[in-house]
mmCIF file of C-alpha atoms in Angstrom:
data_model
loop_
_atom_site.group_PDB
_atom_site.id
_atom_site.type_symbol
_atom_site.label_atom_id
_atom_site.label_comp_id
_atom_site.label_asym_id
_atom_site.label_seq_id
_atom_site.Cartn_x
_atom_site.Cartn_y
_atom_site.Cartn_z
ATOM 1 C CA MET A 1 -128.834 -44.457 52.648
ATOM 2 C CA GLN A 2 -126.776 -46.003 49.799
ATOM 3 C CA ARG A 3 -128.298 -46.334 46.423
ATOM 4 C CA ILE A 4 -128.536 -49.819 44.659
ATOM 5 C CA LEU A 5 -128.347 -50.456 41.046
ATOM 6 C CA SER A 6 -131.212 -49.194 39.043
ATOM 7 C CA THR A 7 -131.474 -52.221 36.808
ATOM 8 C CA GLN A 8 -133.993 -54.966 36.616
ATOM 9 C CA ARG A 9 -133.039 -58.453 38.019
ATOM 10 C CA THR A 10 -134.902 -61.740 37.454
ATOM 11 C CA ILE A 11 -134.478 -64.224 40.315
ATOM 12 C CA ALA A 12 -135.665 -67.927 39.940
ATOM 13 C CA VAL A 13 -137.904 -68.877 42.921
ATOM 14 C CA SER A 14 -139.143 -72.470 42.607
ATOM 15 C CA GLY A 15 -140.898 -71.811 39.407
ATOM 16 C CA VAL A 16 -142.979 -68.892 40.767
ATOM 17 C CA ARG A 17 -142.854 -65.392 39.266
ATOM 18 C CA ARG A 18 -143.424 -62.567 41.742
ATOM 19 C CA GLU A 19 -143.114 -58.810 41.272
ATOM 20 C CA SER A 20 -141.698 -56.701 44.181
ATOM 21 C CA GLY A 21 -141.640 -52.966 44.849
ATOM 22 C CA ALA A 22 -143.880 -50.384 46.264
ATOM 23 C CA ALA A 23 -146.554 -50.668 43.655
ATOM 24 C CA HIS A 24 -146.605 -54.455 43.376
ATOM 25 C CA MET A 25 -145.828 -55.837 46.850
ATOM 26 C CA ARG A 26 -149.624 -56.272 47.635
ATOM 27 C CA HIS A 27 -149.954 -58.527 44.704
ATOM 28 C CA ALA A 28 -147.042 -60.672 45.246
ATOM 29 C CA LYS A 29 -148.858 -63.825 45.967
ATOM 30 C CA ALA A 30 -150.916 -63.756 42.757
ATOM 31 C CA ALA A 31 -147.913 -63.345 40.324
ATOM 32 C CA PRO A 32 -146.781 -66.478 38.223
ATOM 33 C CA GLN A 33 -143.366 -68.006 37.552
ATOM 34 C CA ARG A 34 -140.468 -65.588 38.571
ATOM 35 C CA LEU A 35 -139.567 -62.851 40.900
ATOM 36 C CA VAL A 36 -138.838 -59.675 38.937
ATOM 37 C CA CYS A 37 -137.374 -56.718 40.945
ATOM 38 C CA SER A 38 -137.358 -53.209 39.497
ATOM 39 C CA VAL A 39 -134.821 -51.577 41.866
ATOM 40 C CA ALA A 40 -134.650 -47.881 42.305
ATOM 41 C CA SER A 41 -132.980 -45.906 44.968
ATOM 42 C CA LEU A 42 -133.985 -46.713 48.505
ATOM 43 C CA GLU A 43 -135.033 -43.165 49.253
ATOM 44 C CA ASN A 44 -137.531 -43.052 46.231
ATOM 45 C CA VAL A 45 -139.048 -46.390 47.398
ATOM 46 C CA ASP A 46 -139.434 -45.074 50.989
ATOM 47 C CA ALA A 47 -141.018 -41.921 49.565
ATOM 48 C CA GLN A 48 -143.656 -43.740 47.615
ATOM 49 C CA MET A 49 -144.555 -45.935 50.627
ATOM 50 C CA ASP A 50 -145.009 -42.884 52.978
ATOM 51 C CA GLN A 51 -147.438 -41.282 50.470
ATOM 52 C CA ASP A 52 -149.896 -44.226 51.004
ATOM 53 C CA ASP A 53 -151.078 -44.160 54.582
ATOM 54 C CA SER A 54 -152.832 -47.572 54.243
ATOM 55 C CA PHE A 55 -149.579 -49.217 53.176
ATOM 56 C CA ASP A 56 -147.751 -51.294 55.915
ATOM 57 C CA LYS A 57 -144.047 -50.613 55.149
ATOM 58 C CA ASP A 58 -142.594 -52.750 57.738
ATOM 59 C CA ALA A 59 -144.758 -55.613 56.614
ATOM 60 C CA ALA A 60 -143.752 -55.124 52.978
ATOM 61 C CA TYR A 61 -139.904 -55.139 53.847
ATOM 62 C CA ARG A 62 -140.527 -58.385 55.773
ATOM 63 C CA ARG A 63 -142.372 -59.837 52.873
ATOM 64 C CA PHE A 64 -139.618 -58.710 50.549
ATOM 65 C CA GLU A 65 -136.981 -60.400 52.742
ATOM 66 C CA GLU A 66 -138.997 -63.511 52.713
ATOM 67 C CA LEU A 67 -139.135 -63.438 48.828
ATOM 68 C CA LEU A 68 -135.386 -63.052 48.751
ATOM 69 C CA GLY A 69 -134.808 -65.760 51.368
ATOM 70 C CA ASP A 70 -136.928 -68.079 48.983
ATOM 71 C CA ALA A 71 -134.492 -67.312 46.076
ATOM 72 C CA ASP A 72 -131.499 -68.497 48.073
ATOM 73 C CA VAL A 73 -129.744 -71.488 46.926
ATOM 74 C CA SER A 74 -128.117 -73.723 49.298
ATOM 75 C CA PHE A 75 -125.195 -76.191 48.438
ATOM 76 C CA ASN A 76 -123.892 -79.306 50.523
ATOM 77 C CA GLN A 77 -120.822 -81.356 50.322
ATOM 78 C CA GLY A 78 -121.256 -83.974 47.578
ATOM 79 C CA ASP A 79 -123.558 -82.018 45.429
ATOM 80 C CA LYS A 80 -122.770 -81.725 41.764
ATOM 81 C CA ILE A 81 -123.622 -78.287 40.267
ATOM 82 C CA THR A 82 -123.079 -76.338 37.147
ATOM 83 C CA GLY A 83 -121.297 -72.977 37.153
ATOM 84 C CA THR A 84 -119.508 -70.381 35.083
ATOM 85 C CA ILE A 85 -115.916 -69.341 35.798
ATOM 86 C CA PHE A 86 -115.790 -65.608 35.883
ATOM 87 C CA ARG A 87 -112.244 -65.025 37.173
ATOM 88 C CA VAL A 88 -109.030 -66.973 37.206
ATOM 89 C CA ASP A 89 -105.895 -66.170 39.328
ATOM 90 C CA ASN A 90 -102.848 -67.805 40.778
ATOM 91 C CA LYS A 91 -104.779 -69.266 43.616
ATOM 92 C CA GLY A 92 -107.478 -70.901 41.543
ATOM 93 C CA ALA A 93 -110.902 -70.162 39.805
ATOM 94 C CA PHE A 94 -113.941 -68.284 41.035
ATOM 95 C CA VAL A 95 -117.257 -69.684 39.944
ATOM 96 C CA ASP A 96 -120.793 -68.249 39.562
ATOM 97 C CA VAL A 97 -123.050 -70.954 40.695
ATOM 98 C CA GLY A 98 -126.259 -68.890 41.015
ATOM 99 C CA GLY A 99 -126.043 -68.452 44.740
ATOM 100 C CA LYS A 100 -125.742 -65.235 46.786
ATOM 101 C CA SER A 101 -121.926 -65.751 46.918
ATOM 102 C CA ALA A 102 -119.439 -67.158 44.364
ATOM 103 C CA ALA A 103 -117.616 -70.593 44.639
ATOM 104 C CA PHE A 104 -114.007 -71.169 44.655
ATOM 105 C CA CYS A 105 -111.996 -73.918 42.971
ATOM 106 C CA PRO A 106 -108.450 -74.099 44.332
ATOM 107 C CA THR A 107 -105.720 -74.680 41.720
ATOM 108 C CA SER A 108 -105.085 -78.285 43.297
ATOM 109 C CA GLU A 109 -108.649 -79.090 42.532
ATOM 110 C CA LEU A 110 -108.765 -78.002 38.994
ATOM 111 C CA SER A 111 -107.462 -81.291 37.621
ATOM 112 C CA LEU A 112 -106.585 -84.879 38.618
ATOM 113 C CA SER A 113 -103.100 -84.241 37.092
ATOM 114 C CA PRO A 114 -100.637 -81.796 38.858
ATOM 115 C CA VAL A 115 -101.502 -78.127 37.916
ATOM 116 C CA SER A 116 -99.004 -75.334 38.574
ATOM 117 C CA LYS A 117 -100.926 -72.576 37.046
ATOM 118 C CA ALA A 118 -104.732 -72.296 37.078
ATOM 119 C CA SER A 119 -104.990 -70.637 33.712
ATOM 120 C CA ASP A 120 -103.321 -73.555 31.985
ATOM 121 C CA VAL A 121 -106.410 -75.688 32.488
ATOM 122 C CA VAL A 122 -109.389 -73.401 32.866
ATOM 123 C CA SER A 123 -110.357 -69.995 31.441
ATOM 124 C CA GLU A 124 -113.016 -67.234 32.089
ATOM 125 C CA GLY A 125 -116.438 -67.862 30.698
ATOM 126 C CA THR A 126 -116.145 -71.740 30.917
ATOM 127 C CA VAL A 127 -119.295 -73.331 31.908
ATOM 128 C CA ARG A 128 -119.044 -76.986 33.399
ATOM 129 C CA GLU A 129 -120.016 -79.280 36.206
ATOM 130 C CA PHE A 130 -118.368 -79.027 39.656
ATOM 131 C CA TYR A 131 -118.269 -81.174 42.774
ATOM 132 C CA VAL A 132 -118.864 -79.523 46.124
ATOM 133 C CA ILE A 133 -116.229 -80.366 48.613
ATOM 134 C CA ARG A 134 -117.139 -77.893 51.174
ATOM 135 C CA GLY A 135 -120.754 -76.355 51.598
ATOM 136 C CA GLU A 136 -121.633 -72.904 52.668
ATOM 137 C CA GLY A 137 -122.417 -73.944 56.069
ATOM 138 C CA TYR A 138 -118.535 -74.357 56.681
ATOM 139 C CA GLY A 139 -117.436 -70.976 55.461
ATOM 140 C CA GLU A 140 -116.563 -70.445 51.625
ATOM 141 C CA LEU A 141 -118.199 -72.594 49.112
ATOM 142 C CA THR A 142 -115.439 -74.719 47.661
ATOM 143 C CA VAL A 143 -115.918 -76.878 44.630
ATOM 144 C CA SER A 144 -113.662 -79.426 42.560
ATOM 145 C CA ILE A 145 -113.040 -80.694 39.137
ATOM 146 C CA ARG A 146 -110.578 -83.144 40.328
ATOM 147 C CA GLN A 147 -113.202 -85.042 42.413
ATOM 148 C CA LEU A 148 -115.375 -85.610 39.350
ATOM 149 C CA GLU A 149 -112.284 -86.853 37.389
ATOM 150 C CA LEU A 150 -111.562 -89.308 40.218
ATOM 151 C CA GLU A 151 -115.113 -90.767 40.008
ATOM 152 C CA VAL A 152 -114.618 -91.582 36.420
ATOM 153 C CA VAL A 153 -111.122 -93.076 36.980
ATOM 154 C CA TRP A 154 -112.473 -95.338 39.896
ATOM 155 C CA GLU A 155 -115.257 -96.617 37.666
ATOM 156 C CA ARG A 156 -112.895 -97.569 35.025
ATOM 157 C CA LEU A 157 -110.453 -99.276 37.413
ATOM 158 C CA LYS A 158 -113.338 -101.375 38.713
ATOM 159 C CA GLU A 159 -114.259 -102.438 35.297
ATOM 160 C CA MET A 160 -110.704 -103.427 34.392
ATOM 161 C CA MET A 161 -110.415 -105.392 37.717
ATOM 162 C CA ALA A 162 -113.548 -107.365 36.622
ATOM 163 C CA GLU A 163 -112.259 -107.894 33.096
ATOM 164 C CA GLU A 164 -108.895 -109.001 34.286
ATOM 165 C CA THR A 165 -107.127 -106.346 32.146
ATOM 166 C CA THR A 166 -103.467 -105.948 32.433
ATOM 167 C CA ILE A 167 -102.256 -102.360 32.915
ATOM 168 C CA THR A 168 -98.744 -100.792 32.543
ATOM 169 C CA ALA A 169 -97.752 -98.192 35.190
ATOM 170 C CA PRO A 170 -94.460 -96.701 36.710
ATOM 171 C CA VAL A 171 -93.153 -97.451 40.207
ATOM 172 C CA VAL A 172 -92.938 -94.092 41.785
ATOM 173 C CA ALA A 173 -91.856 -94.923 45.390
ATOM 174 C CA VAL A 174 -91.280 -97.767 47.781
ATOM 175 C CA ASN A 175 -91.987 -98.737 51.401
ATOM 176 C CA ARG A 176 -91.044 -101.645 53.679
ATOM 177 C CA GLY A 177 -93.889 -103.816 52.285
ATOM 178 C CA GLY A 178 -93.652 -103.294 48.656
ATOM 179 C CA VAL A 179 -93.855 -100.564 45.800
ATOM 180 C CA LEU A 180 -96.041 -97.619 45.215
ATOM 181 C CA VAL A 181 -97.342 -97.288 41.562
ATOM 182 C CA ASP A 182 -98.984 -94.310 39.812
ATOM 183 C CA VAL A 183 -102.235 -95.481 38.015
ATOM 184 C CA ASN A 184 -104.001 -92.453 36.329
ATOM 185 C CA SER A 185 -102.807 -90.221 39.026
ATOM 186 C CA ILE A 186 -104.103 -92.542 41.730
ATOM 187 C CA ARG A 187 -101.477 -94.009 44.122
ATOM 188 C CA ALA A 188 -101.624 -97.911 44.079
ATOM 189 C CA PHE A 189 -99.668 -100.478 46.153
ATOM 190 C CA CYS A 190 -98.165 -103.682 45.060
ATOM 191 C CA PRO A 191 -97.029 -105.814 47.967
ATOM 192 C CA GLY A 192 -93.411 -107.371 47.603
ATOM 193 C CA SER A 193 -95.103 -110.856 47.635
ATOM 194 C CA GLN A 194 -96.887 -109.904 44.469
ATOM 195 C CA LEU A 195 -93.813 -109.011 42.480
ATOM 196 C CA SER A 196 -92.926 -111.551 39.752
ATOM 197 C CA ARG A 197 -89.158 -111.414 40.689
ATOM 198 C CA ARG A 198 -87.132 -110.886 43.606
ATOM 199 C CA VAL A 199 -84.957 -107.963 43.865
ATOM 200 C CA PRO A 200 -82.291 -107.034 46.500
ATOM 201 C CA ASN A 201 -84.160 -103.938 47.438
ATOM 202 C CA PHE A 202 -87.207 -102.205 46.145
ATOM 203 C CA GLU A 203 -85.551 -98.908 45.470
ATOM 204 C CA GLN A 204 -84.041 -100.338 42.226
ATOM 205 C CA LEU A 205 -87.476 -100.527 40.767
ATOM 206 C CA ILE A 206 -88.370 -96.940 41.077
ATOM 207 C CA GLY A 207 -89.067 -95.322 37.558
ATOM 208 C CA THR A 208 -89.671 -98.857 36.090
ATOM 209 C CA GLU A 209 -92.756 -99.497 34.016
ATOM 210 C CA MET A 210 -94.290 -102.676 34.973
ATOM 211 C CA GLU A 211 -97.382 -104.748 34.168
ATOM 212 C CA PHE A 212 -100.024 -105.299 36.850
ATOM 213 C CA LYS A 213 -103.336 -106.866 37.490
ATOM 214 C CA ILE A 214 -105.788 -104.959 39.746
ATOM 215 C CA ILE A 215 -106.731 -107.148 42.622
ATOM 216 C CA GLU A 216 -108.643 -104.618 44.678
ATOM 217 C CA ALA A 217 -110.245 -101.272 43.803
ATOM 218 C CA ASP A 218 -112.121 -99.523 46.632
ATOM 219 C CA PRO A 219 -112.756 -95.835 46.098
ATOM 220 C CA GLU A 220 -114.552 -95.540 49.648
ATOM 221 C CA LYS A 221 -111.269 -96.632 51.311
ATOM 222 C CA ASN A 222 -109.090 -95.078 48.646
ATOM 223 C CA ARG A 223 -107.409 -98.372 48.168
ATOM 224 C CA LEU A 224 -105.973 -99.610 44.940
ATOM 225 C CA MET A 225 -104.027 -102.995 45.208
ATOM 226 C CA LEU A 226 -102.059 -104.474 42.277
ATOM 227 C CA SER A 227 -100.311 -107.725 41.471
ATOM 228 C CA ASN A 228 -97.412 -107.923 39.064
ATOM 229 C CA LYS A 229 -96.990 -111.579 39.569
ATOM 230 C CA ARG A 230 -100.541 -112.277 38.399
ATOM 231 C CA ALA A 231 -100.152 -110.038 35.301
ATOM 232 C CA VAL A 232 -96.838 -111.616 34.148
ATOM 233 C CA THR A 233 -97.944 -115.287 34.950
ATOM 234 C CA SER A 234 -101.344 -114.975 33.366
ATOM 235 C CA ASP A 235 -100.066 -113.463 30.193
ATOM 236 C CA ALA A 236 -97.178 -116.041 30.001
ATOM 237 C CA ALA A 237 -99.708 -118.981 30.714
ATOM 238 C CA ALA A 238 -101.833 -117.871 28.025
ATOM 239 C CA SER A 239 -99.007 -118.441 25.416
ATOM 240 C CA TYR A 240 -98.900 -122.154 26.216
ATOM 241 C CA ASN A 241 -101.243 -124.849 24.848
ATOM 242 C CA VAL A 242 -102.026 -128.141 26.259
ATOM 243 C CA GLY A 243 -99.585 -130.621 24.525
ATOM 244 C CA ASP A 244 -96.871 -128.026 24.171
ATOM 245 C CA VAL A 245 -93.257 -129.215 25.045
ATOM 246 C CA VAL A 246 -91.303 -126.608 26.891
ATOM 247 C CA ASN A 247 -87.832 -126.296 28.217
ATOM 248 C CA GLY A 248 -87.486 -125.641 31.978
ATOM 249 C CA THR A 249 -85.277 -125.368 34.886
ATOM 250 C CA VAL A 250 -86.043 -127.093 38.309
ATOM 251 C CA MET A 251 -86.617 -124.199 40.818
ATOM 252 C CA SER A 252 -87.374 -126.291 43.830
ATOM 253 C CA VAL A 253 -88.257 -129.706 44.930
ATOM 254 C CA LYS A 254 -91.141 -130.595 47.342
ATOM 255 C CA PRO A 255 -92.518 -133.781 48.738
ATOM 256 C CA TYR A 256 -95.427 -133.364 46.224
ATOM 257 C CA GLY A 257 -93.569 -132.424 43.246
ATOM 258 C CA ALA A 258 -91.263 -130.008 41.758
ATOM 259 C CA PHE A 259 -91.647 -126.291 40.518
ATOM 260 C CA ILE A 260 -90.144 -125.652 37.087
ATOM 261 C CA ASP A 261 -89.039 -122.140 35.841
ATOM 262 C CA LEU A 262 -90.360 -121.976 32.323
ATOM 263 C CA GLY A 263 -88.961 -118.436 31.765
ATOM 264 C CA GLY A 264 -90.878 -115.814 33.487
ATOM 265 C CA ILE A 265 -93.593 -118.210 35.118
ATOM 266 C CA SER A 266 -93.355 -121.368 37.085
ATOM 267 C CA GLY A 267 -95.235 -124.597 36.539
ATOM 268 C CA LEU A 268 -95.897 -127.550 38.811
ATOM 269 C CA LEU A 269 -94.681 -130.972 37.876
ATOM 270 C CA HIS A 270 -96.766 -133.148 40.288
ATOM 271 C CA ILE A 271 -95.203 -136.296 41.745
ATOM 272 C CA SER A 272 -97.961 -138.303 40.116
ATOM 273 C CA GLN A 273 -97.131 -136.774 36.674
ATOM 274 C CA ILE A 274 -93.356 -137.606 36.595
ATOM 275 C CA SER A 275 -93.565 -141.168 35.515
ATOM 276 C CA HIS A 276 -95.881 -144.165 34.771
ATOM 277 C CA ASP A 277 -93.901 -145.844 37.510
ATOM 278 C CA ARG A 278 -94.595 -144.967 41.068
ATOM 279 C CA VAL A 279 -92.263 -142.279 42.337
ATOM 280 C CA MET A 280 -91.441 -142.526 46.087
ATOM 281 C CA ASP A 281 -89.004 -139.549 46.510
ATOM 282 C CA VAL A 282 -89.017 -136.592 44.026
ATOM 283 C CA GLU A 283 -85.482 -135.718 45.023
ATOM 284 C CA LYS A 284 -84.143 -138.941 43.771
ATOM 285 C CA VAL A 285 -85.388 -138.201 40.318
ATOM 286 C CA LEU A 286 -85.099 -134.245 40.127
ATOM 287 C CA ALA A 287 -82.658 -131.778 41.639
ATOM 288 C CA VAL A 288 -82.659 -128.002 41.678
ATOM 289 C CA GLY A 289 -80.915 -126.702 38.604
ATOM 290 C CA ASP A 290 -81.712 -129.645 36.424
ATOM 291 C CA GLU A 291 -82.494 -128.544 32.926
ATOM 292 C CA ILE A 292 -85.549 -130.716 31.655
ATOM 293 C CA LYS A 293 -88.299 -130.961 29.155
ATOM 294 C CA VAL A 294 -91.841 -130.889 30.156
ATOM 295 C CA MET A 295 -95.185 -131.175 28.393
ATOM 296 C CA VAL A 296 -97.979 -128.732 29.269
ATOM 297 C CA LEU A 297 -100.798 -130.777 30.767
ATOM 298 C CA SER A 298 -103.162 -127.906 31.939
ATOM 299 C CA GLN A 299 -103.259 -124.176 32.297
ATOM 300 C CA ASP A 300 -105.252 -121.614 34.438
ATOM 301 C CA GLN A 301 -104.964 -118.154 32.640
ATOM 302 C CA LYS A 302 -106.870 -116.329 35.508
ATOM 303 C CA ARG A 303 -104.488 -117.688 38.265
ATOM 304 C CA GLY A 304 -101.362 -117.893 36.016
ATOM 305 C CA ARG A 305 -100.709 -121.577 36.789
ATOM 306 C CA VAL A 306 -99.457 -124.216 34.536
ATOM 307 C CA GLY A 307 -99.563 -127.850 35.126
ATOM 308 C CA LEU A 308 -96.676 -129.931 33.804
ATOM 309 C CA CYS A 309 -96.078 -133.475 32.843
ATOM 310 C CA THR A 310 -93.169 -135.855 31.906
ATOM 311 C CA LYS A 311 -95.172 -139.121 32.217
ATOM 312 C CA LYS A 312 -96.692 -138.727 28.833
ATOM 313 C CA LEU A 313 -93.366 -138.156 27.311
ATOM 314 C CA GLU A 314 -91.892 -141.574 28.280
ATOM 315 C CA PRO A 315 -91.431 -143.922 25.192
ATOM 316 C CA THR A 316 -91.937 -146.714 27.717
ATOM 317 C CA PRO A 317 -93.278 -146.615 31.470
ATOM 318 C CA GLY A 318 -90.573 -145.758 33.866
ATOM 319 C CA ASP A 319 -88.039 -144.136 31.432
ATOM 320 C CA MET A 320 -88.066 -141.004 33.667
ATOM 321 C CA LEU A 321 -86.532 -142.974 36.372
ATOM 322 C CA ARG A 322 -84.173 -145.224 34.279
ATOM 323 C CA ASP A 323 -83.031 -142.886 31.318
ATOM 324 C CA PRO A 324 -84.511 -139.272 31.547
ATOM 325 C CA ALA A 325 -82.221 -138.191 28.757
ATOM 326 C CA LEU A 326 -84.100 -140.642 26.389
ATOM 327 C CA VAL A 327 -87.408 -138.988 27.679
ATOM 328 C CA TYR A 328 -86.171 -135.521 26.815
ATOM 329 C CA ASP A 329 -84.765 -136.641 23.393
ATOM 330 C CA LYS A 330 -88.100 -138.199 22.425
ATOM 331 C CA ALA A 331 -90.198 -135.552 24.003
ATOM 332 C CA GLU A 332 -91.536 -133.673 20.824
ATOM 333 C CA GLU A 333 -92.288 -137.000 19.197
ATOM 334 C CA MET A 334 -94.155 -138.512 22.180
ATOM 335 C CA ALA A 335 -95.999 -135.171 22.633
ATOM 336 C CA GLU A 336 -97.348 -135.446 19.031
ATOM 337 C CA LEU A 337 -98.633 -138.969 19.602
ATOM 338 C CA PHE A 338 -100.301 -137.663 22.707
ATOM 339 C CA LYS A 339 -102.079 -134.836 20.797
ATOM 340 C CA LYS A 340 -103.303 -137.419 18.177
ATOM 341 C CA ARG A 341 -104.671 -139.769 20.932
ATOM 342 C CA VAL A 342 -106.576 -136.725 22.359
ATOM 343 C CA GLU A 343 -107.850 -135.652 19.022
ATOM 344 C CA ALA A 344 -108.959 -139.235 18.229
ATOM 345 C CA ALA A 345 -110.602 -139.574 21.561
ATOM 346 C CA GLU A 346 -112.513 -136.190 21.121
ATOM 347 C CA ALA A 347 -113.594 -137.274 17.581
ATOM 348 C CA ALA A 348 -114.938 -140.659 18.922
ATOM 349 C CA ALA A 349 -116.876 -138.888 21.653
ATOM 350 C CA LEU A 350 -118.355 -136.459 19.159
ATOM 351 C CA GLU A 351 -119.482 -139.343 16.950
ATOM 352 C CA GLY A 352 -120.949 -141.060 20.001
ATOM 353 C CA ASP A 353 -122.960 -138.008 20.805
ATOM 354 C CA ASP A 354 -124.261 -137.631 17.191
ATOM 355 C CA ALA A 355 -125.225 -141.347 17.048
ATOM 356 C CA SER A 356 -127.246 -141.106 20.373
ATOM 357 C CA SER A 357 -128.900 -138.059 19.105
ATOM 358 C CA ASN A 358 -130.083 -139.709 15.888
ATOM 359 C CA GLU A 359 -131.281 -142.679 17.930
ATOM 360 C CA GLU A 360 -133.355 -140.366 20.019
ATOM 361 C CA ASN A 361 -134.709 -138.591 16.935
ATOM 362 C CA GLN A 362 -135.728 -141.913 15.443
ATOM 363 C CA GLU A 363 -137.538 -143.276 18.494
ATOM 364 C CA ALA A 364 -139.300 -139.751 18.757
#
C-alpha cells in the first residue's frame, strides 16, 4: 500500500472536534470541536488494528469515511466564497477554497476590464472573495472576480438612473437601430431616436465621447438603455430661467404651434402664446428658418422641455401679427417688465398669506 503524509491535519467539521486513528476511533462521538487526524502509514494502522481482536476494522474504516464525508464542502453556482490564490499561469488562477479540490478562475474572469495576462491583476498568496459561476456538480469548480465587480457596477448604474445623473461614455460600435456604448465595461445601447442630432450614418459617431442619461438598467436581462437626447436637453434646459429672452430659429411649424431651435435643444412656442390677438394659422405668422426672439415661459429639466412665449413680449396686443420686428426689438425691455410684474404679484401673495396668518393668531 502507498504511504500517506505522516503529518497532522485539522479538518473543520461543523464545529465538532473528533479524533481519528486506531487508538481513538471508538471515542470519536465524544470528542469536541474539530477532527484531528494523526496519519501514519496504512501498514502500521492495519497492524495496530489486527492486534486488537475486539476491534471491528471494517466498521472503523466506514466511520472514518463518514467523518471525512462530513468535512466535505460543497459549492453551488451563485455562492460567494473566500479563497487563497496559490498558483497563477497563462490560463488563469488556481484558488484554495477549503474544499477537496481547488477552484479555477479563468483569465477572462479575473477582472471586468480586459486582461491579457493573469499575473497582471492577481498574485499568489492573495486572499479575496470569489463568485461561483460553475459548481462542483458540473465538473471543475469555476469562480469569478469579474462577476462580483459587475454586481457593484450595476448597483451604481441603477442609482445613477434614479438620480438622473448625466454620464459621459464612448460610442464603440453601431447597428441598424442605433449606437453601442461602453459604460464601465458594460455594453449599453442608445437608439437612433434618442440621439440629440441627426447624422447621415451612425458609423461616424464611433469613438465619439457623448453625454447620456440612463433610461433603463436591468442586470437580470443584461440591458442598459441610454438617451443622448435627454442628457443634452435636460442640461441645456437647466441653463434657462423663466423670463429669459433667447434667440432661436423656427425648426418646424405645426397646427398647434412652432418648434424653435434654441441651440442644442428645441422649445415649443404654442399657438396660444404667439400673440394676445387670436392666431388662426401659425404658418401665416411664422415660417421654417425664421430668426426670432422668444421668452422662456416654463421649463421641465427632467424631460428637457422648454415652453416659449412671444405674447408677453408684445408692446401692444397683436404686434406679433402686425409688426414682429418691433416685438423682437423691444423683447428685453418687455421681458424685464414681465419679471417685475411677476415679482410684485409674488410679494403681494406673500403679504396676503402673512396677513391671514396674523388674523388667525389674533382670533386664537
